mmCIF file with all atom_site columns, C-alpha atoms in Angstrom:
data_model
loop_
_atom_site.group_PDB
_atom_site.id
_atom_site.type_symbol
_atom_site.label_atom_id
_atom_site.label_alt_id
_atom_site.label_comp_id
_atom_site.label_asym_id
_atom_site.label_entity_id
_atom_site.label_seq_id
_atom_site.pdbx_PDB_ins_code
_atom_site.Cartn_x
_atom_site.Cartn_y
_atom_site.Cartn_z
_atom_site.occupancy
_atom_site.B_iso_or_equiv
_atom_site.pdbx_formal_charge
_atom_site.auth_seq_id
_atom_site.auth_comp_id
_atom_site.auth_asym_id
_atom_site.auth_atom_id
_atom_site.pdbx_PDB_model_num
ATOM 1   C CA . UNK A 1 1   ? -1.412  2.114   23.561  1.00 0.00 ? 25  UNK A CA 1
ATOM 2   C CA . UNK A 1 2   ? -1.183  5.847   22.818  1.00 0.00 ? 26  UNK A CA 1
ATOM 3   C CA . UNK A 1 3   ? -1.643  7.026   19.224  1.00 0.00 ? 27  UNK A CA 1
ATOM 4   C CA . UNK A 1 4   ? 2.011   8.010   18.783  1.00 0.00 ? 28  UNK A CA 1
ATOM 5   C CA . UNK A 1 5   ? 3.102   4.561   19.978  1.00 0.00 ? 29  UNK A CA 1
ATOM 6   C CA . UNK A 1 6   ? 0.685   2.952   17.493  1.00 0.00 ? 30  UNK A CA 1
ATOM 7   C CA . UNK A 1 7   ? 2.109   5.066   14.676  1.00 0.00 ? 31  UNK A CA 1
ATOM 8   C CA . UNK A 1 8   ? 5.716   4.228   15.592  1.00 0.00 ? 32  UNK A CA 1
ATOM 9   C CA . UNK A 1 9   ? 4.969   0.502   15.793  1.00 0.00 ? 33  UNK A CA 1
ATOM 10  C CA . UNK A 1 10  ? 3.044   0.629   12.502  1.00 0.00 ? 34  UNK A CA 1
ATOM 11  C CA . UNK A 1 11  ? 6.041   2.258   10.803  1.00 0.00 ? 35  UNK A CA 1
ATOM 12  C CA . UNK A 1 12  ? 8.387   -0.392  12.215  1.00 0.00 ? 36  UNK A CA 1
ATOM 13  C CA . UNK A 1 13  ? 6.015   -3.098  10.980  1.00 0.00 ? 37  UNK A CA 1
ATOM 14  C CA . UNK A 1 14  ? 5.877   -1.495  7.521   1.00 0.00 ? 38  UNK A CA 1
ATOM 15  C CA . UNK A 1 15  ? 9.665   -1.479  7.313   1.00 0.00 ? 39  UNK A CA 1
ATOM 16  C CA . UNK A 1 16  ? 9.812   -5.135  8.401   1.00 0.00 ? 40  UNK A CA 1
ATOM 17  C CA . UNK A 1 17  ? 6.922   -6.461  6.297   1.00 0.00 ? 41  UNK A CA 1
ATOM 18  C CA . UNK A 1 18  ? 7.181   -4.279  3.182   1.00 0.00 ? 42  UNK A CA 1
ATOM 19  C CA . UNK A 1 19  ? 10.747  -3.126  2.699   1.00 0.00 ? 43  UNK A CA 1
ATOM 20  C CA . UNK A 1 20  ? 13.531  -4.639  4.788   1.00 0.00 ? 44  UNK A CA 1
ATOM 21  C CA . UNK A 1 21  ? 12.606  -7.854  6.617   1.00 0.00 ? 45  UNK A CA 1
ATOM 22  C CA . UNK A 1 22  ? 16.224  -9.044  6.696   1.00 0.00 ? 46  UNK A CA 1
ATOM 23  C CA . UNK A 1 23  ? 17.196  -6.070  8.867   1.00 0.00 ? 47  UNK A CA 1
ATOM 24  C CA . UNK A 1 24  ? 15.226  -7.694  11.690  1.00 0.00 ? 48  UNK A CA 1
ATOM 25  C CA . UNK A 1 25  ? 16.234  -11.243 10.786  1.00 0.00 ? 49  UNK A CA 1
ATOM 26  C CA . UNK A 1 26  ? 12.866  -12.004 9.178   1.00 0.00 ? 50  UNK A CA 1
ATOM 27  C CA . UNK A 1 27  ? 12.203  -13.968 6.011   1.00 0.00 ? 51  UNK A CA 1
ATOM 28  C CA . UNK A 1 28  ? 8.931   -13.419 4.160   1.00 0.00 ? 52  UNK A CA 1
ATOM 29  C CA . UNK A 1 29  ? 7.489   -16.406 2.338   1.00 0.00 ? 53  UNK A CA 1
ATOM 30  C CA . UNK A 1 30  ? 6.789   -15.937 -1.400  1.00 0.00 ? 54  UNK A CA 1
ATOM 31  C CA . UNK A 1 31  ? 3.353   -14.458 -0.625  1.00 0.00 ? 55  UNK A CA 1
ATOM 32  C CA . UNK A 1 32  ? 4.738   -12.001 1.933   1.00 0.00 ? 56  UNK A CA 1
ATOM 33  C CA . UNK A 1 33  ? 3.689   -13.871 5.083   1.00 0.00 ? 57  UNK A CA 1
ATOM 34  C CA . UNK A 1 34  ? 5.840   -14.149 8.200   1.00 0.00 ? 58  UNK A CA 1
ATOM 35  C CA . UNK A 1 35  ? 5.025   -16.120 11.368  1.00 0.00 ? 59  UNK A CA 1
ATOM 36  C CA . UNK A 1 36  ? 3.518   -13.829 14.003  1.00 0.00 ? 60  UNK A CA 1
ATOM 37  C CA . UNK A 1 37  ? 5.846   -15.302 16.638  1.00 0.00 ? 61  UNK A CA 1
ATOM 38  C CA . UNK A 1 38  ? 8.883   -14.305 14.544  1.00 0.00 ? 62  UNK A CA 1
ATOM 39  C CA . UNK A 1 39  ? 7.623   -10.743 14.107  1.00 0.00 ? 63  UNK A CA 1
ATOM 40  C CA . UNK A 1 40  ? 6.845   -10.391 17.823  1.00 0.00 ? 64  UNK A CA 1
ATOM 41  C CA . UNK A 1 41  ? 10.350  -11.536 18.696  1.00 0.00 ? 65  UNK A CA 1
ATOM 42  C CA . UNK A 1 42  ? 11.962  -9.247  16.125  1.00 0.00 ? 66  UNK A CA 1
ATOM 43  C CA . UNK A 1 43  ? 10.009  -6.174  17.231  1.00 0.00 ? 67  UNK A CA 1
ATOM 44  C CA . UNK A 1 44  ? 10.058  -6.951  20.956  1.00 0.00 ? 68  UNK A CA 1
ATOM 45  C CA . UNK A 1 45  ? 6.326   -6.343  21.356  1.00 0.00 ? 69  UNK A CA 1
ATOM 46  C CA . UNK A 1 46  ? 3.379   -8.332  22.680  1.00 0.00 ? 70  UNK A CA 1
ATOM 47  C CA . UNK A 1 47  ? 0.628   -10.009 20.683  1.00 0.00 ? 71  UNK A CA 1
ATOM 48  C CA . UNK A 1 48  ? -1.794  -7.487  22.203  1.00 0.00 ? 72  UNK A CA 1
ATOM 49  C CA . UNK A 1 49  ? 0.327   -4.624  20.801  1.00 0.00 ? 73  UNK A CA 1
ATOM 50  C CA . UNK A 1 50  ? 0.402   -6.266  17.382  1.00 0.00 ? 74  UNK A CA 1
ATOM 51  C CA . UNK A 1 51  ? -3.358  -6.914  17.422  1.00 0.00 ? 75  UNK A CA 1
ATOM 52  C CA . UNK A 1 52  ? -3.985  -3.284  18.354  1.00 0.00 ? 76  UNK A CA 1
ATOM 53  C CA . UNK A 1 53  ? -1.930  -1.986  15.426  1.00 0.00 ? 77  UNK A CA 1
ATOM 54  C CA . UNK A 1 54  ? -3.572  -4.357  12.940  1.00 0.00 ? 78  UNK A CA 1
ATOM 55  C CA . UNK A 1 55  ? -7.051  -3.468  14.204  1.00 0.00 ? 79  UNK A CA 1
ATOM 56  C CA . UNK A 1 56  ? -6.567  0.275   14.584  1.00 0.00 ? 80  UNK A CA 1
ATOM 57  C CA . UNK A 1 57  ? -4.243  1.181   11.702  1.00 0.00 ? 81  UNK A CA 1
ATOM 58  C CA . UNK A 1 58  ? -6.270  3.748   9.768   1.00 0.00 ? 82  UNK A CA 1
ATOM 59  C CA . UNK A 1 59  ? -5.004  2.385   6.456   1.00 0.00 ? 83  UNK A CA 1
ATOM 60  C CA . UNK A 1 60  ? -5.487  -1.289  7.384   1.00 0.00 ? 84  UNK A CA 1
ATOM 61  C CA . UNK A 1 61  ? -1.980  -1.985  6.077   1.00 0.00 ? 85  UNK A CA 1
ATOM 62  C CA . UNK A 1 62  ? -1.607  -5.378  7.744   1.00 0.00 ? 86  UNK A CA 1
ATOM 63  C CA . UNK A 1 63  ? -3.586  -8.606  7.757   1.00 0.00 ? 87  UNK A CA 1
ATOM 64  C CA . UNK A 1 64  ? -3.449  -11.909 9.581   1.00 0.00 ? 88  UNK A CA 1
ATOM 65  C CA . UNK A 1 65  ? -4.027  -15.169 7.728   1.00 0.00 ? 89  UNK A CA 1
ATOM 66  C CA . UNK A 1 66  ? -7.156  -17.213 8.540   1.00 0.00 ? 90  UNK A CA 1
ATOM 67  C CA . UNK A 1 67  ? -5.373  -19.017 11.383  1.00 0.00 ? 91  UNK A CA 1
ATOM 68  C CA . UNK A 1 68  ? -4.020  -15.808 12.936  1.00 0.00 ? 92  UNK A CA 1
ATOM 69  C CA . UNK A 1 69  ? -0.552  -17.333 13.042  1.00 0.00 ? 93  UNK A CA 1
ATOM 70  C CA . UNK A 1 70  ? 0.916   -15.385 10.094  1.00 0.00 ? 94  UNK A CA 1
ATOM 71  C CA . UNK A 1 71  ? 0.883   -11.692 9.169   1.00 0.00 ? 95  UNK A CA 1
ATOM 72  C CA . UNK A 1 72  ? 1.731   -9.665  6.079   1.00 0.00 ? 96  UNK A CA 1
ATOM 73  C CA . UNK A 1 73  ? 1.426   -6.186  4.642   1.00 0.00 ? 97  UNK A CA 1
ATOM 74  C CA . UNK A 1 74  ? -1.575  -5.816  2.333   1.00 0.00 ? 98  UNK A CA 1
ATOM 75  C CA . UNK A 1 75  ? 0.375   -3.942  -0.363  1.00 0.00 ? 99  UNK A CA 1
ATOM 76  C CA . UNK A 1 76  ? 3.219   -1.477  -0.858  1.00 0.00 ? 100 UNK A CA 1
ATOM 77  C CA . UNK A 1 77  ? 6.115   -3.912  -0.895  1.00 0.00 ? 101 UNK A CA 1
ATOM 78  C CA . UNK A 1 78  ? 9.490   -3.004  -2.307  1.00 0.00 ? 102 UNK A CA 1
ATOM 79  C CA . UNK A 1 79  ? 10.757  -6.565  -1.769  1.00 0.00 ? 103 UNK A CA 1
ATOM 80  C CA . UNK A 1 80  ? 9.672   -9.402  -4.068  1.00 0.00 ? 104 UNK A CA 1
ATOM 81  C CA . UNK A 1 81  ? 6.330   -10.936 -3.053  1.00 0.00 ? 105 UNK A CA 1
ATOM 82  C CA . UNK A 1 82  ? 3.338   -12.372 -4.878  1.00 0.00 ? 106 UNK A CA 1
ATOM 83  C CA . UNK A 1 83  ? 0.180   -11.360 -3.036  1.00 0.00 ? 107 UNK A CA 1
ATOM 84  C CA . UNK A 1 84  ? -1.914  -13.614 -5.269  1.00 0.00 ? 108 UNK A CA 1
ATOM 85  C CA . UNK A 1 85  ? -4.047  -10.741 -6.495  1.00 0.00 ? 109 UNK A CA 1
ATOM 86  C CA . UNK A 1 86  ? -6.260  -11.392 -9.497  1.00 0.00 ? 110 UNK A CA 1
ATOM 87  C CA . UNK A 1 87  ? -7.269  -8.747  -12.037 1.00 0.00 ? 111 UNK A CA 1
ATOM 88  C CA . UNK A 1 88  ? -10.627 -7.091  -11.356 1.00 0.00 ? 112 UNK A CA 1
ATOM 89  C CA . UNK A 1 89  ? -12.590 -4.525  -13.348 1.00 0.00 ? 113 UNK A CA 1
ATOM 90  C CA . UNK A 1 90  ? -11.997 -1.046  -11.892 1.00 0.00 ? 114 UNK A CA 1
ATOM 91  C CA . UNK A 1 91  ? -14.580 1.694   -11.452 1.00 0.00 ? 115 UNK A CA 1
ATOM 92  C CA . UNK A 1 92  ? -14.887 4.294   -14.193 1.00 0.00 ? 116 UNK A CA 1
ATOM 93  C CA . UNK A 1 93  ? -12.382 6.574   -12.464 1.00 0.00 ? 117 UNK A CA 1
ATOM 94  C CA . UNK A 1 94  ? -9.828  6.239   -9.702  1.00 0.00 ? 118 UNK A CA 1
ATOM 95  C CA . UNK A 1 95  ? -7.780  8.935   -7.974  1.00 0.00 ? 119 UNK A CA 1
ATOM 96  C CA . UNK A 1 96  ? -4.149  9.571   -7.083  1.00 0.00 ? 120 UNK A CA 1
ATOM 97  C CA . UNK A 1 97  ? -2.944  12.131  -4.572  1.00 0.00 ? 121 UNK A CA 1
ATOM 98  C CA . UNK A 1 98  ? 0.408   13.789  -5.204  1.00 0.00 ? 122 UNK A CA 1
ATOM 99  C CA . UNK A 1 99  ? 2.057   17.213  -4.883  1.00 0.00 ? 123 UNK A CA 1
ATOM 100 C CA . UNK A 1 100 ? 2.762   19.930  -7.440  1.00 0.00 ? 124 UNK A CA 1
ATOM 101 C CA . UNK A 1 101 ? 6.504   19.187  -7.486  1.00 0.00 ? 125 UNK A CA 1
ATOM 102 C CA . UNK A 1 102 ? 5.793   15.753  -9.005  1.00 0.00 ? 126 UNK A CA 1
ATOM 103 C CA . UNK A 1 103 ? 3.479   16.938  -11.796 1.00 0.00 ? 127 UNK A CA 1
ATOM 104 C CA . UNK A 1 104 ? 6.089   17.620  -14.487 1.00 0.00 ? 128 UNK A CA 1
ATOM 105 C CA . UNK A 1 105 ? 7.452   14.081  -14.247 1.00 0.00 ? 129 UNK A CA 1
ATOM 106 C CA . UNK A 1 106 ? 3.959   12.572  -14.050 1.00 0.00 ? 130 UNK A CA 1
ATOM 107 C CA . UNK A 1 107 ? 2.801   14.488  -17.128 1.00 0.00 ? 131 UNK A CA 1
ATOM 108 C CA . UNK A 1 108 ? 5.832   13.187  -19.051 1.00 0.00 ? 132 UNK A CA 1
ATOM 109 C CA . UNK A 1 109 ? 5.946   9.570   -17.821 1.00 0.00 ? 133 UNK A CA 1
ATOM 110 C CA . UNK A 1 110 ? 2.596   8.928   -16.173 1.00 0.00 ? 134 UNK A CA 1
ATOM 111 C CA . UNK A 1 111 ? 2.334   7.286   -12.786 1.00 0.00 ? 135 UNK A CA 1
ATOM 112 C CA . UNK A 1 112 ? 5.048   4.701   -12.137 1.00 0.00 ? 136 UNK A CA 1
ATOM 113 C CA . UNK A 1 113 ? 5.408   2.378   -9.158  1.00 0.00 ? 137 UNK A CA 1
ATOM 114 C CA . UNK A 1 114 ? 8.842   3.801   -8.295  1.00 0.00 ? 138 UNK A CA 1
ATOM 115 C CA . UNK A 1 115 ? 10.379  1.342   -5.804  1.00 0.00 ? 139 UNK A CA 1
ATOM 116 C CA . UNK A 1 116 ? 7.122   -0.540  -5.223  1.00 0.00 ? 140 UNK A CA 1
ATOM 117 C CA . UNK A 1 117 ? 5.415   -3.281  -7.186  1.00 0.00 ? 141 UNK A CA 1
ATOM 118 C CA . UNK A 1 118 ? 2.408   -1.222  -8.298  1.00 0.00 ? 142 UNK A CA 1
ATOM 119 C CA . UNK A 1 119 ? 1.024   2.280   -8.594  1.00 0.00 ? 143 UNK A CA 1
ATOM 120 C CA . UNK A 1 120 ? -1.385  2.896   -5.696  1.00 0.00 ? 144 UNK A CA 1
ATOM 121 C CA . UNK A 1 121 ? -4.743  4.455   -6.517  1.00 0.00 ? 145 UNK A CA 1
ATOM 122 C CA . UNK A 1 122 ? -7.744  5.465   -4.418  1.00 0.00 ? 146 UNK A CA 1
ATOM 123 C CA . UNK A 1 123 ? -11.423 4.788   -4.957  1.00 0.00 ? 147 UNK A CA 1
ATOM 124 C CA . UNK A 1 124 ? -12.402 8.183   -3.534  1.00 0.00 ? 148 UNK A CA 1
ATOM 125 C CA . UNK A 1 125 ? -11.188 11.720  -3.945  1.00 0.00 ? 149 UNK A CA 1
ATOM 126 C CA . UNK A 1 126 ? -11.108 12.139  -0.144  1.00 0.00 ? 150 UNK A CA 1
ATOM 127 C CA . UNK A 1 127 ? -8.675  9.246   0.260   1.00 0.00 ? 151 UNK A CA 1
ATOM 128 C CA . UNK A 1 128 ? -6.458  10.668  -2.495  1.00 0.00 ? 152 UNK A CA 1
ATOM 129 C CA . UNK A 1 129 ? -6.460  14.048  -0.727  1.00 0.00 ? 153 UNK A CA 1
ATOM 130 C CA . UNK A 1 130 ? -5.295  12.377  2.499   1.00 0.00 ? 154 UNK A CA 1
ATOM 131 C CA . UNK A 1 131 ? -2.557  10.482  0.630   1.00 0.00 ? 155 UNK A CA 1
ATOM 132 C CA . UNK A 1 132 ? -1.329  13.565  -1.213  1.00 0.00 ? 156 UNK A CA 1
ATOM 133 C CA . UNK A 1 133 ? -1.403  15.694  1.939   1.00 0.00 ? 157 UNK A CA 1
ATOM 134 C CA . UNK A 1 134 ? 1.299   13.535  3.535   1.00 0.00 ? 158 UNK A CA 1
ATOM 135 C CA . UNK A 1 135 ? 3.873   15.343  1.379   1.00 0.00 ? 159 UNK A CA 1
ATOM 136 C CA . UNK A 1 136 ? 2.405   18.857  1.255   1.00 0.00 ? 160 UNK A CA 1
ATOM 137 C CA . UNK A 1 137 ? -0.508  20.575  -0.443  1.00 0.00 ? 161 UNK A CA 1
ATOM 138 C CA . UNK A 1 138 ? -2.273  17.777  -2.345  1.00 0.00 ? 162 UNK A CA 1
ATOM 139 C CA . UNK A 1 139 ? -2.930  17.729  -6.066  1.00 0.00 ? 163 UNK A CA 1
ATOM 140 C CA . UNK A 1 140 ? -5.521  15.180  -7.122  1.00 0.00 ? 164 UNK A CA 1
ATOM 141 C CA . UNK A 1 141 ? -5.242  13.336  -10.423 1.00 0.00 ? 165 UNK A CA 1
ATOM 142 C CA . UNK A 1 142 ? -8.189  11.511  -11.959 1.00 0.00 ? 166 UNK A CA 1
ATOM 143 C CA . UNK A 1 143 ? -7.377  8.234   -13.688 1.00 0.00 ? 167 UNK A CA 1
ATOM 144 C CA . UNK A 1 144 ? -9.626  7.010   -16.505 1.00 0.00 ? 168 UNK A CA 1
ATOM 145 C CA . UNK A 1 145 ? -9.512  3.486   -15.086 1.00 0.00 ? 169 UNK A CA 1
ATOM 146 C CA . UNK A 1 146 ? -12.350 1.862   -17.045 1.00 0.00 ? 170 UNK A CA 1
ATOM 147 C CA . UNK A 1 147 ? -10.862 3.120   -20.314 1.00 0.00 ? 171 UNK A CA 1
ATOM 148 C CA . UNK A 1 148 ? -7.434  1.813   -19.273 1.00 0.00 ? 172 UNK A CA 1
ATOM 149 C CA . UNK A 1 149 ? -8.934  -1.597  -18.499 1.00 0.00 ? 173 UNK A CA 1
ATOM 150 C CA . UNK A 1 150 ? -10.813 -1.651  -21.799 1.00 0.00 ? 174 UNK A CA 1
ATOM 151 C CA . UNK A 1 151 ? -7.490  -0.978  -23.529 1.00 0.00 ? 175 UNK A CA 1
ATOM 152 C CA . UNK A 1 152 ? -5.714  -3.898  -21.848 1.00 0.00 ? 176 UNK A CA 1
ATOM 153 C CA . UNK A 1 153 ? -4.363  -2.562  -18.538 1.00 0.00 ? 177 UNK A CA 1
ATOM 154 C CA . UNK A 1 154 ? -4.963  -4.738  -15.490 1.00 0.00 ? 178 UNK A CA 1
ATOM 155 C CA . UNK A 1 155 ? -6.133  -3.546  -12.086 1.00 0.00 ? 179 UNK A CA 1
ATOM 156 C CA . UNK A 1 156 ? -6.054  -5.274  -8.721  1.00 0.00 ? 180 UNK A CA 1
ATOM 157 C CA . UNK A 1 157 ? -7.516  -4.429  -5.356  1.00 0.00 ? 181 UNK A CA 1
ATOM 158 C CA . UNK A 1 158 ? -5.580  -5.155  -2.172  1.00 0.00 ? 182 UNK A CA 1
ATOM 159 C CA . UNK A 1 159 ? -7.053  -6.590  1.011   1.00 0.00 ? 183 UNK A CA 1
ATOM 160 C CA . UNK A 1 160 ? -7.400  -3.071  2.416   1.00 0.00 ? 184 UNK A CA 1
ATOM 161 C CA . UNK A 1 161 ? -9.105  -1.544  -0.631  1.00 0.00 ? 185 UNK A CA 1
ATOM 162 C CA . UNK A 1 162 ? -6.142  0.108   -2.361  1.00 0.00 ? 186 UNK A CA 1
ATOM 163 C CA . UNK A 1 163 ? -6.393  -0.112  -6.144  1.00 0.00 ? 187 UNK A CA 1
ATOM 164 C CA . UNK A 1 164 ? -3.189  -1.215  -7.868  1.00 0.00 ? 188 UNK A CA 1
ATOM 165 C CA . UNK A 1 165 ? -1.924  -1.201  -11.445 1.00 0.00 ? 189 UNK A CA 1
ATOM 166 C CA . UNK A 1 166 ? 1.486   -1.517  -13.069 1.00 0.00 ? 190 UNK A CA 1
ATOM 167 C CA . UNK A 1 167 ? 1.635   1.934   -14.701 1.00 0.00 ? 191 UNK A CA 1
ATOM 168 C CA . UNK A 1 168 ? -0.726  4.763   -15.606 1.00 0.00 ? 192 UNK A CA 1
ATOM 169 C CA . UNK A 1 169 ? 0.356   6.314   -18.908 1.00 0.00 ? 193 UNK A CA 1
ATOM 170 C CA . UNK A 1 170 ? -0.087  10.101  -19.124 1.00 0.00 ? 194 UNK A CA 1
ATOM 171 C CA . UNK A 1 171 ? -2.990  9.852   -21.586 1.00 0.00 ? 195 UNK A CA 1
ATOM 172 C CA . UNK A 1 172 ? -5.245  8.399   -18.898 1.00 0.00 ? 196 UNK A CA 1
ATOM 173 C CA . UNK A 1 173 ? -4.674  11.244  -16.407 1.00 0.00 ? 197 UNK A CA 1
ATOM 174 C CA . UNK A 1 174 ? -6.651  14.420  -15.864 1.00 0.00 ? 198 UNK A CA 1
ATOM 175 C CA . UNK A 1 175 ? -6.685  16.883  -13.033 1.00 0.00 ? 199 UNK A CA 1
#
């Protein structure tokens, strides 16, 4: 499959598995899983196409269960799901890529999940740069994650390595 086809299918899968499953007649279970057969039918693609997207998606957004018969998005849902994530100690700092237009709001309110379940953070500055660059010239914020955790904030890590937390108050941000 060509790269543009992979990207288009990945975006359709994101919409179906993270934001609007009902639009395609899908129902996610409470943990976000959907039978692979149902997704294939809804998207009109082959299992080989689906496997290629899961394997080659640069952000590893999707995962199969141990049996390979169910699939879900690893994080980023705007629909109710419980991914079963458990709190884990974060590194000393984490990063968030954004753009200058968002800074005033972030400085006032901190980082909020917006229409998602959690704020998404990166373990590396390079990843944050790539995330921020999707919307323009990136601005990288440094999150004092260990201090946040020591002061009672919980962190999670998704199956694809994205760090998640409920909110990052402004006092924990630099950059």
